[in-house]
Coordinates of N, CA and C in Angstrom, one line a residue:
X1 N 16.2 -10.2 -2.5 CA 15.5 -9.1 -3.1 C 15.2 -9.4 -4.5
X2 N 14.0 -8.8 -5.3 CA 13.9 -8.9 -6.3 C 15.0 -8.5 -7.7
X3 N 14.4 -8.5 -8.9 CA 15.6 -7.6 -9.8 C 14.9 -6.5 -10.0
X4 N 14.2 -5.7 -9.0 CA 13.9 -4.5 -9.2 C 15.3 -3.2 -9.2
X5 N 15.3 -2.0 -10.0 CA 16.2 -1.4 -10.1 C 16.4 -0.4 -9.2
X6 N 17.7 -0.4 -7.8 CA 17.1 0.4 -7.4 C 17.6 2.5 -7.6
X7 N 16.8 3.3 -7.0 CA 17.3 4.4 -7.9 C 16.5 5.4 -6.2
X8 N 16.7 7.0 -6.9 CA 16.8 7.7 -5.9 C 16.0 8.8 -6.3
X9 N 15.1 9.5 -5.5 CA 13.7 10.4 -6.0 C 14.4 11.6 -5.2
X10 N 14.7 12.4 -5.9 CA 15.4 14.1 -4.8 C 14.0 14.9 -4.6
X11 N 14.3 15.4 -3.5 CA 14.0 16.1 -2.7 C 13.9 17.8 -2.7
X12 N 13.3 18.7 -3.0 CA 13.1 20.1 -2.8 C 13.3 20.2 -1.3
X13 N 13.1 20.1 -0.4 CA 13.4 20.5 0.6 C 14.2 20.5 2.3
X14 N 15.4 20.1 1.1 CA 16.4 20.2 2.0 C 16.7 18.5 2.1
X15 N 15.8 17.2 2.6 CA 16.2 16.4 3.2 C 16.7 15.9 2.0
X16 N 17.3 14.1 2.8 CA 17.9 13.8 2.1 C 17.1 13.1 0.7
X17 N 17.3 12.5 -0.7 CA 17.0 11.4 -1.5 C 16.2 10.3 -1.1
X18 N 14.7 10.1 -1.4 CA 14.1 8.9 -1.2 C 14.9 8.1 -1.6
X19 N 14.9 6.7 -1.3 CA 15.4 5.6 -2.1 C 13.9 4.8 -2.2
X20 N 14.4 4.2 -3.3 CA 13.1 3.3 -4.3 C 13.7 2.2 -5.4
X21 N 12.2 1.2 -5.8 CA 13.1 0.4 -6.2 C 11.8 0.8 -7.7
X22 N 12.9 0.1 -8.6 CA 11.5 0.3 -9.7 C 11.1 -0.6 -10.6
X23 N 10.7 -1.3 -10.8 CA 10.1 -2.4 -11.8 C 9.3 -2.0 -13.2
X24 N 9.7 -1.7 -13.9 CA 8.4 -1.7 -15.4 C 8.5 -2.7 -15.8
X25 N 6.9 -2.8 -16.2 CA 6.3 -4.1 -16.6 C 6.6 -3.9 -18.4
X26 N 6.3 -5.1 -19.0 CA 6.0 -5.0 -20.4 C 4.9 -5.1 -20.9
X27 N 4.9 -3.8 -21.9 CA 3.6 -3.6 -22.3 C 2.1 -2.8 -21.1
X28 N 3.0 -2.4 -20.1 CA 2.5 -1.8 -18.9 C 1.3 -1.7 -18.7
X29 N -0.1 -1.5 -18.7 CA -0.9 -0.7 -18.3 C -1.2 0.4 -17.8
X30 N -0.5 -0.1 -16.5 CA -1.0 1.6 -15.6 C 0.6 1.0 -14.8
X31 N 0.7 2.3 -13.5 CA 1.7 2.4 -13.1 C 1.8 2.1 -11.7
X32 N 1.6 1.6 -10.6 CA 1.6 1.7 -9.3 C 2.3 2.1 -8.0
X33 N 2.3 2.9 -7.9 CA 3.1 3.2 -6.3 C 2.9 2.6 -5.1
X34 N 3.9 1.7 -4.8 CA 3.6 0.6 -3.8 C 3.7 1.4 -2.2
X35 N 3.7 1.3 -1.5 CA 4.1 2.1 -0.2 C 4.3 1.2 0.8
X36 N 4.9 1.2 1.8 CA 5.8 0.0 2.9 C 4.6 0.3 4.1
X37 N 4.7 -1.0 5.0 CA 3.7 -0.4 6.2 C 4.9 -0.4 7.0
X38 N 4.7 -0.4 8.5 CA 5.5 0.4 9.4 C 6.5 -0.4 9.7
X39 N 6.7 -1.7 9.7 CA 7.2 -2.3 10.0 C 8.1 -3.2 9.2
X40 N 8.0 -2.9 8.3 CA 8.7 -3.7 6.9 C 8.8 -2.7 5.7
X41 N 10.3 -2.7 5.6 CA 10.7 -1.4 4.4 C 10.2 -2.1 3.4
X42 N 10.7 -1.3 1.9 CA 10.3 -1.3 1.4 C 10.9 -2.7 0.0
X43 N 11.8 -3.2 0.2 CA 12.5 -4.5 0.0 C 12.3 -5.6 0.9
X44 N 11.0 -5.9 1.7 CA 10.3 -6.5 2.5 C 10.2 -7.6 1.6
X45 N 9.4 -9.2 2.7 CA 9.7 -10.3 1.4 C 8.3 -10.1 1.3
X46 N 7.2 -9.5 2.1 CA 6.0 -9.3 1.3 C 5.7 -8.2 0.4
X47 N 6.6 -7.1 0.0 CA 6.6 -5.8 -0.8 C 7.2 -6.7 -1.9
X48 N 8.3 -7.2 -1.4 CA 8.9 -8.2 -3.0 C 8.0 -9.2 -4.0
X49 N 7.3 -9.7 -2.7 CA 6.0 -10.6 -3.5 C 4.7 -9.8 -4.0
X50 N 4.5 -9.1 -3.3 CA 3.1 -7.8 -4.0 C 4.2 -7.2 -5.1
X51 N 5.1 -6.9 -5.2 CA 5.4 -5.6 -6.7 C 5.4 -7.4 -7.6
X52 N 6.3 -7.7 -7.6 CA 6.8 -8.8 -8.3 C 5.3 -9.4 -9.1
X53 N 4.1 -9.5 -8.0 CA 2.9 -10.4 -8.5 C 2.2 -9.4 -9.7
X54 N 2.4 -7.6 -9.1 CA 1.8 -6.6 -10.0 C 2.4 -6.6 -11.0
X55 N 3.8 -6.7 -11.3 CA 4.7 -6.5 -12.6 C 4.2 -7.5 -13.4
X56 N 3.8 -9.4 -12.8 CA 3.7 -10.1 -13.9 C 2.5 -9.9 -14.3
X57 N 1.5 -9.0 -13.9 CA 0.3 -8.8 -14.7 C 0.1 -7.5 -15.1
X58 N 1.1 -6.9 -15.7 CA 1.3 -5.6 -16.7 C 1.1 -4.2 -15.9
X59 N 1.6 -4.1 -14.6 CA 1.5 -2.9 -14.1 C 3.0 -2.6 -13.5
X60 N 3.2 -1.7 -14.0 CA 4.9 -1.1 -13.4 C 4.6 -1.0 -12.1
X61 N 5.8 -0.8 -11.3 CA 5.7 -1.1 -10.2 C 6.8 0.0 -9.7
X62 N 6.4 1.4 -8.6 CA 7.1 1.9 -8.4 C 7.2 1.7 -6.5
X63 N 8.3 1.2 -6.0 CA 8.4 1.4 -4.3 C 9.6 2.2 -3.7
X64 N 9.2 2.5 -2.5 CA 10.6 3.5 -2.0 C 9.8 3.3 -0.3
X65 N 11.4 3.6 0.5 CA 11.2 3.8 1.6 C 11.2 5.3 2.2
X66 N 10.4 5.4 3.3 CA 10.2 6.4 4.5 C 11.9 6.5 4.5
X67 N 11.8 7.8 5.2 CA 13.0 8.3 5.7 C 13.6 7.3 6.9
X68 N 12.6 7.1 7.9 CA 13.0 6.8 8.9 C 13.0 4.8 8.7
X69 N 12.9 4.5 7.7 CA 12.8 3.1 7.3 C 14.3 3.0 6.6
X70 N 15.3 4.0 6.2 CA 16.3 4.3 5.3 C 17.6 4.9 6.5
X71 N 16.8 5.1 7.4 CA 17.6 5.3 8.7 C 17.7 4.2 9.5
X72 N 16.7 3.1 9.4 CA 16.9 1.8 10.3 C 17.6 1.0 9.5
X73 N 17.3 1.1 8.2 CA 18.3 0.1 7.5 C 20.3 0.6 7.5
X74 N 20.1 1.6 7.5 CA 21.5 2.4 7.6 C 22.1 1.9 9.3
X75 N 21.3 1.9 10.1 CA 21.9 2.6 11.4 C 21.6 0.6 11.7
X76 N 21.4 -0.4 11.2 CA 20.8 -1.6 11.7 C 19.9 -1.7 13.3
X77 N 19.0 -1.3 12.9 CA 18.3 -1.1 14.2 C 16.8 -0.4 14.1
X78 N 15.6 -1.1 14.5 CA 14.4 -0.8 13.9 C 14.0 0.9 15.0
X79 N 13.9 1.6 13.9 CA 13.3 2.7 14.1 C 11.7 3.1 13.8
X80 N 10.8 3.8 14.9 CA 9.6 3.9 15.0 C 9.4 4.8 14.0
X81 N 8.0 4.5 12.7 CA 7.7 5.6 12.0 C 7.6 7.1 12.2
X82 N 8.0 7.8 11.5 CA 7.7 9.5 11.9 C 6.7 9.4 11.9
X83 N 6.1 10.8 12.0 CA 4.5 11.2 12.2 C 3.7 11.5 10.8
X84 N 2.6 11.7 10.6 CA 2.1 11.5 9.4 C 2.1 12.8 8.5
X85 N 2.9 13.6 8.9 CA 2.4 15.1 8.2 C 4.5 15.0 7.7
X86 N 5.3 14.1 8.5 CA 6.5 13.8 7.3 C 6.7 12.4 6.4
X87 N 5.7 11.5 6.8 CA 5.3 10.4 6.0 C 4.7 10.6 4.8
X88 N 3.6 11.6 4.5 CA 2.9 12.3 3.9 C 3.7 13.1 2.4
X89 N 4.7 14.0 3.4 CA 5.6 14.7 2.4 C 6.5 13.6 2.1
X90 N 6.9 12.8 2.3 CA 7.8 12.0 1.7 C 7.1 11.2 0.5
X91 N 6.0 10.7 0.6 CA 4.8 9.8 -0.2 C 4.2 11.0 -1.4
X92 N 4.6 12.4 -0.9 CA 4.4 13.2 -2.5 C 5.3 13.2 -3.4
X93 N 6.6 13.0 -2.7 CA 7.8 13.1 -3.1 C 7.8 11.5 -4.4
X94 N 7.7 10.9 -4.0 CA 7.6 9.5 -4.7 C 6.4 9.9 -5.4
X95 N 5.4 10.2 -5.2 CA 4.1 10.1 -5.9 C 4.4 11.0 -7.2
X96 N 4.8 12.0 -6.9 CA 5.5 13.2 -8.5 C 6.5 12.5 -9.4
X97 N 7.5 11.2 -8.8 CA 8.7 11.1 -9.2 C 7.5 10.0 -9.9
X98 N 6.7 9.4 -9.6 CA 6.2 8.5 -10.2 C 5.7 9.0 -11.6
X99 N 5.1 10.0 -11.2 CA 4.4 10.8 -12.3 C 5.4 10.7 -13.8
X100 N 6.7 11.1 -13.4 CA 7.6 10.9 -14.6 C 8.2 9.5 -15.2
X101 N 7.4 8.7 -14.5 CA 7.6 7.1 -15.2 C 6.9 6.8 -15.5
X102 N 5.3 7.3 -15.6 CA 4.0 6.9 -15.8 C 3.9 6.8 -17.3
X103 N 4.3 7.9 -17.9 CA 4.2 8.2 -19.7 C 2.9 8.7 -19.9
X104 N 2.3 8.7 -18.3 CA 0.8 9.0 -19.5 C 0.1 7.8 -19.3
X105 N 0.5 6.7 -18.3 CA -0.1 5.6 -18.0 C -1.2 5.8 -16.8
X106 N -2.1 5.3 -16.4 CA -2.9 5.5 -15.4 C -1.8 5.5 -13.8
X107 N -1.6 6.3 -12.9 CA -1.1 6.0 -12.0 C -2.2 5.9 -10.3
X108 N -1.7 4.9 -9.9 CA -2.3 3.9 -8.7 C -1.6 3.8 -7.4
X109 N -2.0 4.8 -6.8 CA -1.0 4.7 -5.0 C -1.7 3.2 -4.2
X110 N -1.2 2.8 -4.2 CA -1.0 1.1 -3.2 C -0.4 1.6 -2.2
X111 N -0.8 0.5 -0.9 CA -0.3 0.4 0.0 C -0.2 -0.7 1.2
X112 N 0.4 -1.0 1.8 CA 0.4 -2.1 2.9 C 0.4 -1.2 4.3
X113 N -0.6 -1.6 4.8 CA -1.1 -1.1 5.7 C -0.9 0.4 5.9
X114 N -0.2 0.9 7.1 CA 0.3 2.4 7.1 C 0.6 2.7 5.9
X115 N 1.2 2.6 5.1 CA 1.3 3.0 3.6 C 0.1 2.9 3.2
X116 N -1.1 2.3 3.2 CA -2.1 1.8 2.7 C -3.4 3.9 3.4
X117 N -2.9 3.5 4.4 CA -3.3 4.8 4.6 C -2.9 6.2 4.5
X118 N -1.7 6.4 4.6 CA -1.1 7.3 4.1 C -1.8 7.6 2.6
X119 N -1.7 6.6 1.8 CA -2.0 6.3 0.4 C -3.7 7.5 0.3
X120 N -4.5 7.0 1.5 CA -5.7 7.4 1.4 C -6.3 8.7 2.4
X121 N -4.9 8.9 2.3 CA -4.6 10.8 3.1 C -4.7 11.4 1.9
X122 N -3.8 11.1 1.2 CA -3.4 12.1 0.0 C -4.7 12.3 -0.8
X123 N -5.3 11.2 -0.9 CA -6.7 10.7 -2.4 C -7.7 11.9 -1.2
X124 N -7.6 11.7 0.2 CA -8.9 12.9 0.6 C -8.3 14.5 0.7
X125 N -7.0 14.3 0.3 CA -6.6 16.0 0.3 C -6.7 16.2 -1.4
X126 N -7.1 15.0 -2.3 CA -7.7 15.8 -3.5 C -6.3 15.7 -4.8
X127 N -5.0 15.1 -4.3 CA -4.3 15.1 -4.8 C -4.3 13.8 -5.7
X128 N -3.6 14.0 -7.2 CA -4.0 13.7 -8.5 C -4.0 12.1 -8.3
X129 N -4.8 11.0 -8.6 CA -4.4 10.0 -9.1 C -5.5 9.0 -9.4
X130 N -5.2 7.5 -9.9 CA -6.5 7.1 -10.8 C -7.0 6.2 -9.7
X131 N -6.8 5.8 -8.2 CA -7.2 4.9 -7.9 C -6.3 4.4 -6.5
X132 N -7.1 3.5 -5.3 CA -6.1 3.5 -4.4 C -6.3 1.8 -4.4
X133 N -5.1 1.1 -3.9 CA -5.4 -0.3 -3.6 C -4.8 -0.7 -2.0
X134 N -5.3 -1.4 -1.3 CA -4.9 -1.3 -0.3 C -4.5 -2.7 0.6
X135 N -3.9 -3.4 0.8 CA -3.4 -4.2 1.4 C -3.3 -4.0 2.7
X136 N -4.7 -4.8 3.5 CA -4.3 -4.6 5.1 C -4.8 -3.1 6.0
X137 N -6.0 -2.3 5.3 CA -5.7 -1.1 5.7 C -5.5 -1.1 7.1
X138 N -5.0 -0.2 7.9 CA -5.2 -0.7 9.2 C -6.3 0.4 10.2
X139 N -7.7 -0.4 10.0 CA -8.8 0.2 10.2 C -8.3 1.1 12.2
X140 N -8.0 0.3 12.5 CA -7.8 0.5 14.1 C -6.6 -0.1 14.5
X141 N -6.1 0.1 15.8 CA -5.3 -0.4 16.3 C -5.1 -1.7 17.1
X142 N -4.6 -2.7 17.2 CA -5.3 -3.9 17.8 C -5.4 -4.0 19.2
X143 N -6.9 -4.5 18.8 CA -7.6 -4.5 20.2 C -8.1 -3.2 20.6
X144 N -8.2 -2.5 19.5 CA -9.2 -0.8 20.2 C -9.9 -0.4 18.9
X145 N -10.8 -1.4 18.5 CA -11.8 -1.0 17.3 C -12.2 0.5 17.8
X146 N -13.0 0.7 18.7 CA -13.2 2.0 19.2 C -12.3 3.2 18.2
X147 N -11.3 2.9 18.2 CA -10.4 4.3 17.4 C -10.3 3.8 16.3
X148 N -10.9 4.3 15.4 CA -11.6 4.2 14.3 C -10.4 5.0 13.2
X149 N -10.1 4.6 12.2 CA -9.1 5.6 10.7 C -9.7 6.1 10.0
X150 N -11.0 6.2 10.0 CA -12.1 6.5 8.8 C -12.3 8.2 8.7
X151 N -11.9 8.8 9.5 CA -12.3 10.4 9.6 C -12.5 11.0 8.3
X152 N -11.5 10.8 7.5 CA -11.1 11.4 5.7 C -11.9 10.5 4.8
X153 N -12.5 9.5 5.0 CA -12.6 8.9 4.2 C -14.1 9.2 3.3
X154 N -14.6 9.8 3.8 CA -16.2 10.6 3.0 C -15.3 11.9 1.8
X155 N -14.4 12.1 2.4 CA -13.7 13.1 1.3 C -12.5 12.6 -0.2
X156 N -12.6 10.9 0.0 CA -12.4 10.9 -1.2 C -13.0 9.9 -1.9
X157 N -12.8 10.7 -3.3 CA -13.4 10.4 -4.5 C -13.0 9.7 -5.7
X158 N -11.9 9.1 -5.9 CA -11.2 7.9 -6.3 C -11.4 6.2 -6.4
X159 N -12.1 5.7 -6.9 CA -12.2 4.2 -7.0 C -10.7 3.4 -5.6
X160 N -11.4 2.5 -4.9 CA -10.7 1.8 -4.0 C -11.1 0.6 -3.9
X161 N -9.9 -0.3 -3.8 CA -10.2 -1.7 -3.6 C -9.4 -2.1 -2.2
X162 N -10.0 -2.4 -1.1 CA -9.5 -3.1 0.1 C -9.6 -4.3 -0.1
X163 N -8.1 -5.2 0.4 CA -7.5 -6.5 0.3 C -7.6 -6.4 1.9
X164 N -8.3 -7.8 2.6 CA -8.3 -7.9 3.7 C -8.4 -9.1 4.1
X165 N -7.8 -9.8 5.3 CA -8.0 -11.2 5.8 C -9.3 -11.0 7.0
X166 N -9.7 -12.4 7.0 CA -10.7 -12.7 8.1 C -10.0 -12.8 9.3
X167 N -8.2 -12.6 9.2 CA -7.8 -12.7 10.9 C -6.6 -11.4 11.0
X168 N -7.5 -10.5 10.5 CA -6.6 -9.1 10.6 C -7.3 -8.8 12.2
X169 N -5.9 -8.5 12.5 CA -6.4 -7.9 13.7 C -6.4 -5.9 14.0
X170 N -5.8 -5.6 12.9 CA -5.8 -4.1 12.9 C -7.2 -4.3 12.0
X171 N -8.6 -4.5 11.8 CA -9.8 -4.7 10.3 C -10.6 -5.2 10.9
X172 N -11.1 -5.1 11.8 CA -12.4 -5.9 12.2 C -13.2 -6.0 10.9
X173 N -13.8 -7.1 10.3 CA -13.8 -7.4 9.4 C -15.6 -6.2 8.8
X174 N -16.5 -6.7 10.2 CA -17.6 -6.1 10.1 C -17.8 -4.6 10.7
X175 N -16.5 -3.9 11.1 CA -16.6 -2.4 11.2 C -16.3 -1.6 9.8
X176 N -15.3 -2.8 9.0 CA -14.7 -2.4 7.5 C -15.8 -2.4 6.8
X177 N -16.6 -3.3 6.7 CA -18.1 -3.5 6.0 C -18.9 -2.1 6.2
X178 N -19.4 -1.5 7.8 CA -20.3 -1.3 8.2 C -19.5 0.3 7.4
X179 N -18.0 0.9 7.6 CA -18.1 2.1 7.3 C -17.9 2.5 5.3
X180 N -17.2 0.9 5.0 CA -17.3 0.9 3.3 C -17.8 2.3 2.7
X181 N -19.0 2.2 3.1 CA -19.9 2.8 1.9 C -20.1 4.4 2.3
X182 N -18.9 5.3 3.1 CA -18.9 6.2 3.5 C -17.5 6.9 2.5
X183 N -16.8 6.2 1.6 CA -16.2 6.8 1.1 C -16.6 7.4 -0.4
X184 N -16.3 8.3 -0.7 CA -16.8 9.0 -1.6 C -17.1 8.8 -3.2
X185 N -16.0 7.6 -3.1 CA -15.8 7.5 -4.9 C -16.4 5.9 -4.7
X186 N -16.1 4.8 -5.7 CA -16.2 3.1 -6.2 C -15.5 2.3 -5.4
X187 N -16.1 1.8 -4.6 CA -15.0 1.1 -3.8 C -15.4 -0.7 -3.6
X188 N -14.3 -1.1 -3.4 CA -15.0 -2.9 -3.1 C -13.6 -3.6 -2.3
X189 N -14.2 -4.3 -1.9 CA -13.5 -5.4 -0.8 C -13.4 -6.5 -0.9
X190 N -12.1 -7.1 -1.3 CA -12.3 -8.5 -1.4 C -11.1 -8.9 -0.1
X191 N -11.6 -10.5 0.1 CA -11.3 -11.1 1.5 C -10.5 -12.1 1.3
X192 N -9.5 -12.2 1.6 CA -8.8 -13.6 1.9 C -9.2 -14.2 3.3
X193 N -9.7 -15.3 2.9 CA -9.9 -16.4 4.1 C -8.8 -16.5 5.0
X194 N -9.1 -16.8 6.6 CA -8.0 -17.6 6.9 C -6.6 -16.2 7.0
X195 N -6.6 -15.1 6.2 CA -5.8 -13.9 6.6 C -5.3 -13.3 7.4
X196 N -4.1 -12.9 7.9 CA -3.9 -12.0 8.7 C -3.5 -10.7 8.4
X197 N -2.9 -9.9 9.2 CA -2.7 -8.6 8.8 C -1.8 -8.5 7.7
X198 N -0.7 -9.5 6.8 CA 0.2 -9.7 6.3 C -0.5 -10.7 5.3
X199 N -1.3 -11.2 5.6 CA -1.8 -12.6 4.3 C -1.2 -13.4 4.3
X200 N -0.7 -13.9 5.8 CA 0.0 -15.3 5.9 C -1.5 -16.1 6.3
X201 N -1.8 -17.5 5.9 CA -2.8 -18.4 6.3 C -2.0 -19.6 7.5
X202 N -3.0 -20.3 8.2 CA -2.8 -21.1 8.8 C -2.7 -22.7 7.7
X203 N -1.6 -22.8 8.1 CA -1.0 -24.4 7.4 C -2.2 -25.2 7.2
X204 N -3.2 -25.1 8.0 CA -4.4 -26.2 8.1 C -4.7 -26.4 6.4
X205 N -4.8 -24.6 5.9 CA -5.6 -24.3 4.7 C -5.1 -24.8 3.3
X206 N -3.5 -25.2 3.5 CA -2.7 -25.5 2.6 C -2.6 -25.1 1.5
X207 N -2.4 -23.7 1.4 CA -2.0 -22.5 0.5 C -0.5 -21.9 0.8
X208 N 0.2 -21.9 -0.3 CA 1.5 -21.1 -0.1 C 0.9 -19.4 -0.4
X209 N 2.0 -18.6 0.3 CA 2.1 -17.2 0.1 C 2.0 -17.0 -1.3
X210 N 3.0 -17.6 -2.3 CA 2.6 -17.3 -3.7 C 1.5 -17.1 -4.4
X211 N 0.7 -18.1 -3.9 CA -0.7 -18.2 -4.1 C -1.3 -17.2 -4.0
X212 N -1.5 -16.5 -2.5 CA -2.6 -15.7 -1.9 C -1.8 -14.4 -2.7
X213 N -0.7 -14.2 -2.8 CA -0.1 -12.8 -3.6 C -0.6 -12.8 -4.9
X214 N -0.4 -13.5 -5.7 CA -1.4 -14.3 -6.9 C -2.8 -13.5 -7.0
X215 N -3.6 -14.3 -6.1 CA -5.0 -13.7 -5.6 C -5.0 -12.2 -5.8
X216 N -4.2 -11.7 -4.8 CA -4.4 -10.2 -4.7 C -4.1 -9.8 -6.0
X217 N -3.1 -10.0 -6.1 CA -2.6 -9.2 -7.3 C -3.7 -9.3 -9.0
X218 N -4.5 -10.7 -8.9 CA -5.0 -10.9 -9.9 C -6.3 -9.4 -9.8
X219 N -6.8 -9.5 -8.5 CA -8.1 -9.0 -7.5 C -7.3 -7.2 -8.2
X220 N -6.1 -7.2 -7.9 CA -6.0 -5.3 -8.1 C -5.8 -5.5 -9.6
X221 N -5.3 -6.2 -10.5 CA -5.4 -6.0 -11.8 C -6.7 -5.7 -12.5
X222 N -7.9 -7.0 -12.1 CA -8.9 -6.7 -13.0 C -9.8 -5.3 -12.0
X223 N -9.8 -4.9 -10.8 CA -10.4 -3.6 -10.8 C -9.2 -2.3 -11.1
X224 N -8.0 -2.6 -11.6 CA -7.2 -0.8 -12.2 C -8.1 -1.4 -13.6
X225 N -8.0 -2.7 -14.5 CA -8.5 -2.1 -16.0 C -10.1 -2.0 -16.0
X226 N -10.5 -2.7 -14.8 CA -12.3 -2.1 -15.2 C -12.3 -0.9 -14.8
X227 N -12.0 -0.2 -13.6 CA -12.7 1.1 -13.2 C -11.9 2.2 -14.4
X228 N -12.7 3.4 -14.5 CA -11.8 3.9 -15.2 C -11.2 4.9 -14.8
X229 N -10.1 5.7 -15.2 CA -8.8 6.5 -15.4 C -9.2 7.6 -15.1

């Protein structure tokens, strides 16, 4: 794991303490809230390489896990995500605690995939923030473009950048294109070649992971300081 610090976001309502890890950058910019996809908490070795790549280019870095991500790591045994309406309250829960590390810095909900959506629930219910980044959204389910994620997405109004590979198989690359320009606020798409749902490449291309995290991470830096706050 990284030397991120890790710490604990309480809860108003009864459940237990998020756990989260936290990284401030030096000289910060803005602040990020990273969010886990379903399948890899939140100390994941690709959460470690996305905060880690955000930190070295001046963006604090805030991550925490799902309840039910904090119950698989406890209980050693992978547990299926809750449903989105306690995914949701758990990701305000972090998003507020964020708010009091921000200083007054621009704050940015991120996400890897299910996180990545989640992330873009909250921006169409209108709730406060400067911007979404998204790693992997997961447009559909694989192999059923037909069921489409996009319903909310004319309702927000926030600057967004989608990170996507050409071998996602939750992103049809040309349904992501075709619905783009249905979201409400600035949005842009940049592609990793060669991608998968994760941003692993085929060896042929002879790129390490470092690299393409690199990429992304350079890709979400320069649109948090162009778009504005």
């Amino acid at each position: 794991m990284s030397d991120a610090e890790p710490i604990q976001m309480p809860r108003v309502d009864g459940e237990p303490a998020l756990e989260g890890l936290w990284q401030p950058a030096e000289g910060a910019r803005a602040l990020v809230l990273l969010a886990h996809g379903a399948g890899q908490p939140m100390d994941s070795e690709f959460m470690d390489a996305a905060a880690g790549a955000l930190v070295e280019r001046g963006l604090s870095c805030l991550r925490f896990d799902y309840a039910y991500s904090t119950r698989a790591r406890r209980e050693r045994k992978r547990r299926p995500p809750e449903r989105a309406p306690a995914l949701l309250a758990a990701q305000r829960v972090a998003l507020e605690f964020a708010r009091t590390r921000a200083g007054g810095l621009p704050l940015w909900c991120a996400g890897k995939s299910m996180g990545g959506r989640m992330s873009t629930m909250l921006a169409a219910e209108g709730v406060a923030m400067a911007g979404l980044v998204l790693y992997g959204y997961p447009l559909h389910p694989a192999k059923k473009p037909e069921k489409l994620r996009v319903e909310h997405w004319p309702k927000i109004r926030v600057p967004a950048l989608f990170l996507a590979g050409t071998r996602d198989a939750l992103s049809d690359l040309a349904l992501l294109r075709e619905h783009l320009p249905s979201l409400g606020g600035p949005v842009e798409l940049h592609v990793v070649e060669g991608g998968d749902h994760s941003f692993k490449l085929p060896k042929r291309l002879g790129r390490e992971p470092a690299e393409v995290h690199a990429e992304l991470a350079d890709r979400a830096a320069e649109c948090i300081e162009r778009w504005p706050s």
